[in-house]
Coordinates of C-alpha atoms in Angstrom, one line a residue:
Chain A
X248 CA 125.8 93.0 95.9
X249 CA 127.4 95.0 98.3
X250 CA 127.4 97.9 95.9
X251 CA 124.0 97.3 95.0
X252 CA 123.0 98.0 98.4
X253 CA 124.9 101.3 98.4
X254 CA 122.9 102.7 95.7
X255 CA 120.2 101.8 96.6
X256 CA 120.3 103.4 100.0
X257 CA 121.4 106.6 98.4
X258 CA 118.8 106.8 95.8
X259 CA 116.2 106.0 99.0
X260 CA 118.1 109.1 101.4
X261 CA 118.1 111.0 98.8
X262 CA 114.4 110.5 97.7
X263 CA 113.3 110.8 101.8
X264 CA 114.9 114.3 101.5
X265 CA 113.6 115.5 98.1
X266 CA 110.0 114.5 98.9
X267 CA 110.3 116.0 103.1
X268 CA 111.6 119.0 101.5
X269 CA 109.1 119.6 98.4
X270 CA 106.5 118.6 101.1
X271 CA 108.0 121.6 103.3
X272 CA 108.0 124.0 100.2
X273 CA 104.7 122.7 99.0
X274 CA 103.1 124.9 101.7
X275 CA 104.8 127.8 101.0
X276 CA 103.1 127.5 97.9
X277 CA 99.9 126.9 97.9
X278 CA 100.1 129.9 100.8
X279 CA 101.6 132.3 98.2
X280 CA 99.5 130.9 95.0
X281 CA 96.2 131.3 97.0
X282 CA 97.6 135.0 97.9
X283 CA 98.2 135.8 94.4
X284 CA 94.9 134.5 93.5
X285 CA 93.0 136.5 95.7
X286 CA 95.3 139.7 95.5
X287 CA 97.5 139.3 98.4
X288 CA 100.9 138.5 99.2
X289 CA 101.5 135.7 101.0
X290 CA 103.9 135.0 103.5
X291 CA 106.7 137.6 103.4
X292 CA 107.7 137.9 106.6
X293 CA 110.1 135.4 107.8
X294 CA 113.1 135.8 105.1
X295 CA 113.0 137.1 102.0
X296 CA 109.6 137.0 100.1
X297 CA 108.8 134.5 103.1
X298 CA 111.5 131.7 101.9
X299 CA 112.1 131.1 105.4
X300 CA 108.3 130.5 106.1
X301 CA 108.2 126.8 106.0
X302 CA 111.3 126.6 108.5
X303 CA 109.6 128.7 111.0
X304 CA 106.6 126.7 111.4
X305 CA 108.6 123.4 111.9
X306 CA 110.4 125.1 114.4
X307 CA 107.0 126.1 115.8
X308 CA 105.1 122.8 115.2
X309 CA 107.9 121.2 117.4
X310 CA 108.3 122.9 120.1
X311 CA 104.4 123.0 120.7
X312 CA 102.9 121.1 123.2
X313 CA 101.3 117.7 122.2
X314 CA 97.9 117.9 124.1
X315 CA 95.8 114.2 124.6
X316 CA 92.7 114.7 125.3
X317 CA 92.2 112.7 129.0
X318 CA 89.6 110.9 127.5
X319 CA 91.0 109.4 124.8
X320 CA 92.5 106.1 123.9
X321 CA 96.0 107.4 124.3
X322 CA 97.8 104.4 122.4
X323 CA 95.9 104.7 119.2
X324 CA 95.4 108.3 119.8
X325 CA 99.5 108.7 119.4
X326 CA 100.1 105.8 116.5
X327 CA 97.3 106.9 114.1
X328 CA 99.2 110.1 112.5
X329 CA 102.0 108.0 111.8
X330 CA 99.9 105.4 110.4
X331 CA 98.7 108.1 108.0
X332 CA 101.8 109.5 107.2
X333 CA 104.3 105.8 106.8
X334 CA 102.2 104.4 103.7
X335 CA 101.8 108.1 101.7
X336 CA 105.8 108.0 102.2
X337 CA 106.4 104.2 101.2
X338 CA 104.7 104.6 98.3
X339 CA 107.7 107.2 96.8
X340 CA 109.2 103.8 96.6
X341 CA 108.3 102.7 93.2
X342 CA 107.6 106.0 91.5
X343 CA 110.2 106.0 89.0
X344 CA 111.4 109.8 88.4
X345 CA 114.0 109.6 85.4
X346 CA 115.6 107.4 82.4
X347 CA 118.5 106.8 82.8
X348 CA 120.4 105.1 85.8
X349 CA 124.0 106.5 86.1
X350 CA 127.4 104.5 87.6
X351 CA 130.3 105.7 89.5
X352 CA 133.0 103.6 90.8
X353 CA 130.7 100.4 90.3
X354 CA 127.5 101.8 92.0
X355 CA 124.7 102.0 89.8
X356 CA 121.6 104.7 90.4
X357 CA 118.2 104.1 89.3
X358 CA 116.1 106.8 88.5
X359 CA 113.8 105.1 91.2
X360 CA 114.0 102.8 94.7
X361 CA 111.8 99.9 93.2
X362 CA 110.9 98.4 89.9
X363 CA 108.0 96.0 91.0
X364 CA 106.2 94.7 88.5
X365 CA 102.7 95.4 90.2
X366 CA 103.9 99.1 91.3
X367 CA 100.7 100.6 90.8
X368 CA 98.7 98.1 92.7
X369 CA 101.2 98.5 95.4
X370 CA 100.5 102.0 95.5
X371 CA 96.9 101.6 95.4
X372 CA 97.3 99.2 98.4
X373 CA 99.2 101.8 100.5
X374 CA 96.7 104.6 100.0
X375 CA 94.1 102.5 101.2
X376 CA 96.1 101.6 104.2
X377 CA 96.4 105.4 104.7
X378 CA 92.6 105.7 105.1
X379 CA 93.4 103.9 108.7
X380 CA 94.8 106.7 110.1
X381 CA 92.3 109.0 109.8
X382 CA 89.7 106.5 110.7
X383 CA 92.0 105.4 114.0
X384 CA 93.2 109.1 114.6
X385 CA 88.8 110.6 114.5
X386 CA 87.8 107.3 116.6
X387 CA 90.5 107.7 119.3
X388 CA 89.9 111.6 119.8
X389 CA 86.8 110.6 121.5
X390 CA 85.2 113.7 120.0
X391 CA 82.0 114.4 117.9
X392 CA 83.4 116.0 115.2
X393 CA 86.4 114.0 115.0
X394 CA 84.8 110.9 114.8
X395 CA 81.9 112.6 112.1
X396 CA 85.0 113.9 110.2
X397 CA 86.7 109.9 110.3
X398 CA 83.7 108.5 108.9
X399 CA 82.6 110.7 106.3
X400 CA 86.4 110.5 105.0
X401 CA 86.3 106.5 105.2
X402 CA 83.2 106.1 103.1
X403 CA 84.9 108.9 100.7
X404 CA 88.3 107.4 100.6
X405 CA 86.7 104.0 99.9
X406 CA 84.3 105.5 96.8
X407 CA 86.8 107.1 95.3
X408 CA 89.6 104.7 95.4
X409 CA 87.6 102.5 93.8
X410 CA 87.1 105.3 90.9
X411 CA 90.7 106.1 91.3
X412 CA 91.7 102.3 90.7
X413 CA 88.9 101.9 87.5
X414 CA 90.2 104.7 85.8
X415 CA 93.7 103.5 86.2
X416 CA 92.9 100.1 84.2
X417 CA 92.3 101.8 80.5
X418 CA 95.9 102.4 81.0
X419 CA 97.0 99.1 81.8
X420 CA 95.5 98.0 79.1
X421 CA 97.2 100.4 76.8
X422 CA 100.3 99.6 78.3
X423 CA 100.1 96.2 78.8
X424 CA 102.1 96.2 82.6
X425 CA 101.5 96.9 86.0
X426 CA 105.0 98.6 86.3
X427 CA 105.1 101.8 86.7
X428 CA 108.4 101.6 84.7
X429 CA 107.3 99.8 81.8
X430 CA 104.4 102.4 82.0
X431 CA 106.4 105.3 81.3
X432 CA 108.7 103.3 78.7
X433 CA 105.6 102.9 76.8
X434 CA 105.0 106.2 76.1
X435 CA 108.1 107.5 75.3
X436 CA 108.7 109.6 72.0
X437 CA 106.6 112.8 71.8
X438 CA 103.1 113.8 73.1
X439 CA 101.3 112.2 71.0
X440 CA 102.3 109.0 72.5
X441 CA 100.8 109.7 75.4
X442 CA 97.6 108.3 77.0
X443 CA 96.0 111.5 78.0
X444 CA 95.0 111.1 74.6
X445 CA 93.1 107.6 73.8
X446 CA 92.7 107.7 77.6
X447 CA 90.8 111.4 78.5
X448 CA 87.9 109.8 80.1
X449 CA 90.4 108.1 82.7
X450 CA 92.2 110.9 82.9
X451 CA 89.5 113.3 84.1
X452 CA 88.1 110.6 86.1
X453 CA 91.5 110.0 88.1
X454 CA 92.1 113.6 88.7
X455 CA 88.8 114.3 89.9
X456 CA 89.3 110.9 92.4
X457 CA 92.8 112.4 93.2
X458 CA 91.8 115.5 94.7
X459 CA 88.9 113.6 97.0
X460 CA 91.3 110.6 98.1
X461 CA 93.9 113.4 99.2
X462 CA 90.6 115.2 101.3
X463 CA 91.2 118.7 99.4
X464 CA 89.1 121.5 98.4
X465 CA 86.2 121.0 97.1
X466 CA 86.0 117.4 98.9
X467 CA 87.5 118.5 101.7
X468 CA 84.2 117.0 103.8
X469 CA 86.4 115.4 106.5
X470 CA 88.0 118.4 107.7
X471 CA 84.8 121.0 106.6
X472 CA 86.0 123.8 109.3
X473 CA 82.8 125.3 109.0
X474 CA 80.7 122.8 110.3
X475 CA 83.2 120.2 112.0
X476 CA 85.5 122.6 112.9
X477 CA 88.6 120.6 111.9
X478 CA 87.8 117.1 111.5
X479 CA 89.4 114.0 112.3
X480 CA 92.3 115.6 113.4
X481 CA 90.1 118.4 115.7
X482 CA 91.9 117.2 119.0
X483 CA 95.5 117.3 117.2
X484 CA 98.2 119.5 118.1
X485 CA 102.1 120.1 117.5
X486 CA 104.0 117.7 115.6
X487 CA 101.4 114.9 115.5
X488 CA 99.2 117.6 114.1
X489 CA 101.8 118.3 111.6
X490 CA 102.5 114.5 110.9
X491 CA 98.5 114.7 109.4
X492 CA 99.6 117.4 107.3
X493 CA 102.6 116.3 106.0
X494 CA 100.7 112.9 105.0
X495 CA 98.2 115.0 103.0
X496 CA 100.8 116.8 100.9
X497 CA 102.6 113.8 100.6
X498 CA 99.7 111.9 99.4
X499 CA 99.1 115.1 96.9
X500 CA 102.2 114.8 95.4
X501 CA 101.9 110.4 94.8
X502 CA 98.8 111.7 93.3
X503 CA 100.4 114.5 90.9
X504 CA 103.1 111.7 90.2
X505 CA 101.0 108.9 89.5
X506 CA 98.9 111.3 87.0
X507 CA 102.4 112.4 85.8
X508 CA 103.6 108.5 85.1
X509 CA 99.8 107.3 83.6
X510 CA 98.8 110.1 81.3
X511 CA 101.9 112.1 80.6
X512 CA 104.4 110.2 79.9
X513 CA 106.4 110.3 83.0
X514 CA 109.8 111.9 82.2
X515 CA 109.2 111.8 78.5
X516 CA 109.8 115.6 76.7
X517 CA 106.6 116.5 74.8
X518 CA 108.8 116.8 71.7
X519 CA 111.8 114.8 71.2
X520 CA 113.7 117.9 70.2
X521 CA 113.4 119.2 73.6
X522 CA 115.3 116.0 75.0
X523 CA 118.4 118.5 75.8
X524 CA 116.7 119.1 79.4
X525 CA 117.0 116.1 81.7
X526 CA 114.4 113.8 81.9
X527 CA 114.0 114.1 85.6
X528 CA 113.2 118.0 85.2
X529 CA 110.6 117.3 83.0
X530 CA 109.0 114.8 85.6
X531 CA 109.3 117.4 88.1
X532 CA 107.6 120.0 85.8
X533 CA 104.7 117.7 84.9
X534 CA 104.7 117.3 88.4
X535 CA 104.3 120.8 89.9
X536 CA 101.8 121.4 87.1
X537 CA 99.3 119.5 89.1
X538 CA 100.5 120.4 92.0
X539 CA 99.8 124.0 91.0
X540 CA 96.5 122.6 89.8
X541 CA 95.2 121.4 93.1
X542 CA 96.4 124.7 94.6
X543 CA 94.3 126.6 91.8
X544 CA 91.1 124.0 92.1
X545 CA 91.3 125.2 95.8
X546 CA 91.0 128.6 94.8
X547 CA 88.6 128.6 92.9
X548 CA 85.7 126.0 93.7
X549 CA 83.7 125.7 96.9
X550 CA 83.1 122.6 98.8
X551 CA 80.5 120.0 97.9
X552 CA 77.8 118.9 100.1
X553 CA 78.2 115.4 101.4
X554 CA 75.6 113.7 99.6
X555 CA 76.4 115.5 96.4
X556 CA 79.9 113.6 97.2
X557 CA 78.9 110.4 97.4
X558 CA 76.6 110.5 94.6
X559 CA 78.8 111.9 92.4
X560 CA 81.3 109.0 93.4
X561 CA 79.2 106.2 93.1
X562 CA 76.5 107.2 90.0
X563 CA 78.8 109.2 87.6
X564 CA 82.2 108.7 88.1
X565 CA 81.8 104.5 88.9
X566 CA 79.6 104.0 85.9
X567 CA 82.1 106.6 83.6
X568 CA 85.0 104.8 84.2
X569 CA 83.5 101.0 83.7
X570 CA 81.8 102.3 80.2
X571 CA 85.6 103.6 80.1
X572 CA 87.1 100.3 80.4
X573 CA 84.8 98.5 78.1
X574 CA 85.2 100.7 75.4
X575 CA 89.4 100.9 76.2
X576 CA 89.2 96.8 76.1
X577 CA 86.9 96.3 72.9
X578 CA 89.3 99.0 71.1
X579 CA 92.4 97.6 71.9
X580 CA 91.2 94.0 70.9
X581 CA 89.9 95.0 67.5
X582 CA 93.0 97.1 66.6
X583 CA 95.2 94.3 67.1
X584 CA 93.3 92.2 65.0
Chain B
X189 CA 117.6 78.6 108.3
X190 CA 118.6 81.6 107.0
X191 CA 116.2 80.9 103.8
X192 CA 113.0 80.8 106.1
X193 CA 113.9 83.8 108.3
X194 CA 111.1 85.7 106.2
X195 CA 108.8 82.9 106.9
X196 CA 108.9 82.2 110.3
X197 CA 108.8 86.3 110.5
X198 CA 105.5 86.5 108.3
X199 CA 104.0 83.0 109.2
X200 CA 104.5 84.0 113.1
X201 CA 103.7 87.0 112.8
X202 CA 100.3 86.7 111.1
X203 CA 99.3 83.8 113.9
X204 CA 100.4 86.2 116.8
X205 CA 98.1 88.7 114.8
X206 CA 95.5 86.3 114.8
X207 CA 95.8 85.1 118.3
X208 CA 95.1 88.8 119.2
X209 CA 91.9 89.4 116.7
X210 CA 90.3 86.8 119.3
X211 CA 91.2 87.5 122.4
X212 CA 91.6 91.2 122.6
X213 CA 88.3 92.5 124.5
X214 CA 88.2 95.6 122.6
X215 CA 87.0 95.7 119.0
X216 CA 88.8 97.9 117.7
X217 CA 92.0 96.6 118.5
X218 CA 90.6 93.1 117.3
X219 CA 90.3 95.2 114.0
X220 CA 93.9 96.4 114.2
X221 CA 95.5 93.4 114.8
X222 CA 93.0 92.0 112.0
X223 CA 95.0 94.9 109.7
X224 CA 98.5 93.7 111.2
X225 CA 97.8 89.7 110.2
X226 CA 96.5 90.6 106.4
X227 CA 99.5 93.0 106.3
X228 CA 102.0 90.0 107.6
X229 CA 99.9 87.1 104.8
X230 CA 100.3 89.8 102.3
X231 CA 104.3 89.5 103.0
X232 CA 104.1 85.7 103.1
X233 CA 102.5 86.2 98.9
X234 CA 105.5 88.3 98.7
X235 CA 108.4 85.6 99.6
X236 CA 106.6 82.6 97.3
X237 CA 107.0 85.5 94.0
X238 CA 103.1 86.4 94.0
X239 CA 103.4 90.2 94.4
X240 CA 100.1 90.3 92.7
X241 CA 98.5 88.3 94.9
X242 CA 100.5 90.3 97.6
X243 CA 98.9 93.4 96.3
X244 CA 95.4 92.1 95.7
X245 CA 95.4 91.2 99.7
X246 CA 96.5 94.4 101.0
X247 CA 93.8 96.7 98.5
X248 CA 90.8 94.1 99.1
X249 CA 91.1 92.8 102.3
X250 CA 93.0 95.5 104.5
X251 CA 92.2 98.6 102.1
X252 CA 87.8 98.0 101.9
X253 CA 86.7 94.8 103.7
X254 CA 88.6 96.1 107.0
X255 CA 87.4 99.9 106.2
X256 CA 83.9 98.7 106.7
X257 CA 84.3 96.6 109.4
X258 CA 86.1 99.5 111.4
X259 CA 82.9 101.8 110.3
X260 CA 80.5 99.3 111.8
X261 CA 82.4 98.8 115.1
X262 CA 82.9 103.1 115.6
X263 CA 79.6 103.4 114.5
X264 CA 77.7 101.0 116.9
X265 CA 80.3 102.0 119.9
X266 CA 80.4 98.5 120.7
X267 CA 81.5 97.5 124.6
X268 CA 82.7 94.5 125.8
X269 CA 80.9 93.1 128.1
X270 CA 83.3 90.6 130.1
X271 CA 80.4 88.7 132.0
X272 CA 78.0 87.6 129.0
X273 CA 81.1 86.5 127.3
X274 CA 82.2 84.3 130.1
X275 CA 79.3 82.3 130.7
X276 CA 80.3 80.9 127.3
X277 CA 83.4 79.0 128.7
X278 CA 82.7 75.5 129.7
X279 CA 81.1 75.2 126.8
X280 CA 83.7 76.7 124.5
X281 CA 86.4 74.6 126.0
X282 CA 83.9 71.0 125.1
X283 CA 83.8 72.4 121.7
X284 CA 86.9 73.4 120.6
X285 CA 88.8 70.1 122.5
X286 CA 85.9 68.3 120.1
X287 CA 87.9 70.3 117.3
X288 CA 91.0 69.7 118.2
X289 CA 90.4 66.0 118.8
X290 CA 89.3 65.2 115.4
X291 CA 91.6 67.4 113.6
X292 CA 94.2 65.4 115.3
X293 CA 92.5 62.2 114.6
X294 CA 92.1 63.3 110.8
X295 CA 96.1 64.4 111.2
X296 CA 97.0 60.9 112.5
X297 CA 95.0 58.8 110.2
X298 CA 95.5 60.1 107.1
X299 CA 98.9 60.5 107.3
X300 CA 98.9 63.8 104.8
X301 CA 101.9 65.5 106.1
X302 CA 104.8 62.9 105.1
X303 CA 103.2 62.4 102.0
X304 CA 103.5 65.6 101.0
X305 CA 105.6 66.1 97.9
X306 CA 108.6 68.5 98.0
X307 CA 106.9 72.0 97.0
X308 CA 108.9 73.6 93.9
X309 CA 110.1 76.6 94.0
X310 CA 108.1 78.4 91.5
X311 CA 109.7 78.8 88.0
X312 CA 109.3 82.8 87.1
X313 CA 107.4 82.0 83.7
X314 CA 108.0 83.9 80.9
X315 CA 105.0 85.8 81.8
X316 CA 104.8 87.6 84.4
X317 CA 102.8 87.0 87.7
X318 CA 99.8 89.5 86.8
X319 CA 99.7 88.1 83.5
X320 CA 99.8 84.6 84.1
X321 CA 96.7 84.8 86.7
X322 CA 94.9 86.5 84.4
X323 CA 95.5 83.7 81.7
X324 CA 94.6 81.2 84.4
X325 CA 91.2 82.8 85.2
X326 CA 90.0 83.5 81.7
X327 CA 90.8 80.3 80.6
X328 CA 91.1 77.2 82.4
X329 CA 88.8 78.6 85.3
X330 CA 86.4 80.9 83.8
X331 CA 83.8 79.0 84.8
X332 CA 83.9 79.0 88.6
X333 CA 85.3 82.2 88.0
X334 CA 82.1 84.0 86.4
X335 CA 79.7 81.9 88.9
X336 CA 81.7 83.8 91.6
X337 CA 80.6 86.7 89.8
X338 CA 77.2 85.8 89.9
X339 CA 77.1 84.8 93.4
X340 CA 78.7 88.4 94.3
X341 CA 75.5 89.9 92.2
X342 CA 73.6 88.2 94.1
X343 CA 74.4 89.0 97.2
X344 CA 74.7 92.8 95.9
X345 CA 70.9 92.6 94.8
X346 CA 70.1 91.0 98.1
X347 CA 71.7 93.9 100.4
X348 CA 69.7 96.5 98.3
X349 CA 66.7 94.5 98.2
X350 CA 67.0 94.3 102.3
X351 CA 68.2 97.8 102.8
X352 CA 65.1 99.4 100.4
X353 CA 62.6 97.5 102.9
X354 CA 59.4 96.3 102.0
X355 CA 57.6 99.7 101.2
X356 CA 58.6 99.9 98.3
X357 CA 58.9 103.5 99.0
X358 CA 62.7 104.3 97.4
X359 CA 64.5 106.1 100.1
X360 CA 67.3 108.5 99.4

């Protein structure tokens, strides 16, 4: 019992400061992949090649000032950042990262925090809640554009959660289980195992839903700087500023994770000859491939207008991923058969 | 005692919650503590083994119903006003002693809360909880369950119907 406990709360530190770090790093890199992309250099001041970078501005971010506007609602004002940032961290909970659980002296290590049998919906759940802080933070700013930026990102977080959640059914059919464990077990053996196959539709569908529930480029309508200057989080500044930030790429990489765990097979090697590298290095590669892929689709597309957004949501992508499901359903019952 | 630390948590938690959704004089913090009592029911699912249901609650009712509700109240910019709600009072306090009386009366009568029988602790079936609900619904209720359905359509067609207008003019 007791030594349950123990592992657990290592395998939770130790997930708090692999996630706050990549969060750290994932700046650096989308700063140096959109330099290379559009031939500069990137950060290369602060240590070498700029390795330093992400250091400096948490240095910087905390010693700033934290300015509240004097009319604003100060309570909600100062609780909304974190209520953006506590669910998009949570939900590292039940992303399972590896295989295999390893022992010492009677402690045992799971390759994740959480094996709930409804781990997807759970996640689901807690990026919804997320919406709330952005909603709270744009109303409580007691500014036009903040409040413009809150509610165009609640009716797009709502449309394409929905998508996000549709798509994310074929699979549970497929798999047969809501746990994100089972999920990953299921596909184990080789590529061709893996859903991105039967389930391309979804898989295009989720990705595209992705990148608008995390508010990047080219849905980035909530914090459009060129017409609402920066959004919800306009009046923001210092570390609750950075608090918004840090929710955003933490919410990118439950995103990238999720993708990983539904359509590439989680920690599975594409071939089962390449099983000499650890599973959890694969999970990380799959991983950083769409992180890398949200830092290229940021590069390379501009930003939708607003009603283009919402009726791409709600008459292509909804419809899509229902015809998706039907088809998934009526498949999977006549090849049991 | 120790068993139903989690409940007197949750269960008091979620009526504090609600006790603020009422008498808090700003919407938006009516809305919050709506968001803090769903959260706090949603942990009550959790301790009776219904992590589905647990889920269910937090994406429907906190993650969309709630959403819209907070839309309408920022978008409207509604303020209290203290007066026009107090002239409600004496006539609040007739009506809810009324509702208090008979729920007591009906409490007293009928006797329902002795008769109770002992609640089993919920066997983990061989199924699990998703599964098992799903079973339920397609089954034994999938009656009620597709007139739900319908009713939902319903309503759907209705809102367009009354958001379109009568013009007949489709607006876009």
């Amino acid at each position: 019992m007791v030594n349950d406990l123990i592992g657990a709360l290592i395998v939770m530190l130790g997930v708090l400061f692999v996630v706050l770090t990549m969060i750290a790093y994932l700046t650096y890199m989308e700063r140096k992949v959109l330099g290379f992309m559009q031939d500069r250099l990137g950060p290369m001041v602060v240590g070498p090649w700029g390795l330093l970078q992400p250091l400096a501005d948490g240095i910087k971010l905390l010693s700033k000032e934290d300015i509240i506007p004097s009319e604003a609602n100060k309570a909600i004002f100062r609780i909304a950042p974190v209520i953006s940032l506590v669910p998009a961290v949570l939900a590292f909970s039940v992303i399972p990262f590896g295989r295999d659980s390893f022992g010492f002296q009677g402690i045992t290590l799971h390759p994740y925090i959480a094996d709930i049998n409804v781990g997807i919906l759970l996640i689901l759940a807690l990026s919804s809640i997320g919406a709330y802080g952005i909603l709270l933070g744009g109303w409580a700013s007691n500014s036009k554009y903040s409040i413009l930026g809150a509610l165009r990102s609640a009716a797009q977080v709502i449309s394409y959660e929905l998508t996000a959640g549709m798509s994310v059914i074929g699979v549970l059919i497929l798999s047969g289980s809501m746990s994100l464990v089972k999920i990953e077990d299921a596909q184990s053996g080789g590529f061709w195992h893996w859903y991105i196959f039967p389930q391309i539709v979804a898989f295009v569908i989720y990705l595209i839903s992705g990148i608008a529930e995390t508010n990047r480029t080219p849905f980035d309508l909530p914090e459009a700087e060129s017409e609402l200057v920066a959004g919800f989080f306009t009046e923001y500044s210092g570390m609750r500023f950075s608090l918004y930030y840090l929710a955003e790429y933490a919410n990118m990489i439950i995103v990238s994770s999720i993708a990983t765990i539904l359509f590439l097979g989680g920690w599975d090697p594409p071939l089962p000859a390449l099983g000499f590298i650890p599973p959890v290095l694969w999970f990380l590669l799959k991983v950083y491939f769409f992180l890398f892929f949200f830092f290229w689709i940021r590069a390379t597309l501009p930003r939708l207008r607003y009603d283009q957004l919402m009726r791409f949501g709600w008459k292509i992508m909804l419809p899509i991923s229902f015809a998706n499901i039907i088809v998934t359903g009526i498949v999977a019952w006549a090849l049991q058969r | 005692m120790m068993q139903q630390l989690p409940f007197i948590y949750f269960g008091g938690m979620a009526l504090v919650c609600a006790l603020l959704v009422v008498i808090s004089r700003v919407a938006i913090y009516s809305a919050m503590a709506l968001l803090g009592m769903f959260v706090h029911v949603a942990g009550l699912f959790i301790i009776l083994d219904a992590p589905f249901l647990a889920g269910v609650q937090l994406l429907v009712y906190a993650g969309a119903i709630l959403v819209l509700y907070l839309f309408v109240v920022m978008l409207l910019n509604v303020h209290s006003r203290g007066t026009m709600l107090q002239r409600q009072t004496p006539w609040a306090i007739i009506l809810s002693l009324l509702a208090v009386g008979e729920l007591g009366y009906l409490v007293l009568t009928s006797h329902f809360y002795p008769k109770l029988p002992a609640i089993p602790h919920p066997t983990v079936p061989t199924l699990g909880n998703t599964e098992t609900i799903g079973m339920v619904l397609y089954t034994q209720y999938l009656f009620p369950f597709e007139v739900a359905s319908v009713v939902l359509l319903i309503a759907l067609v209705g809102a367009i119907v009354m958001a379109r207008g009568r013009s007949g003019v489709r607006q876009g």
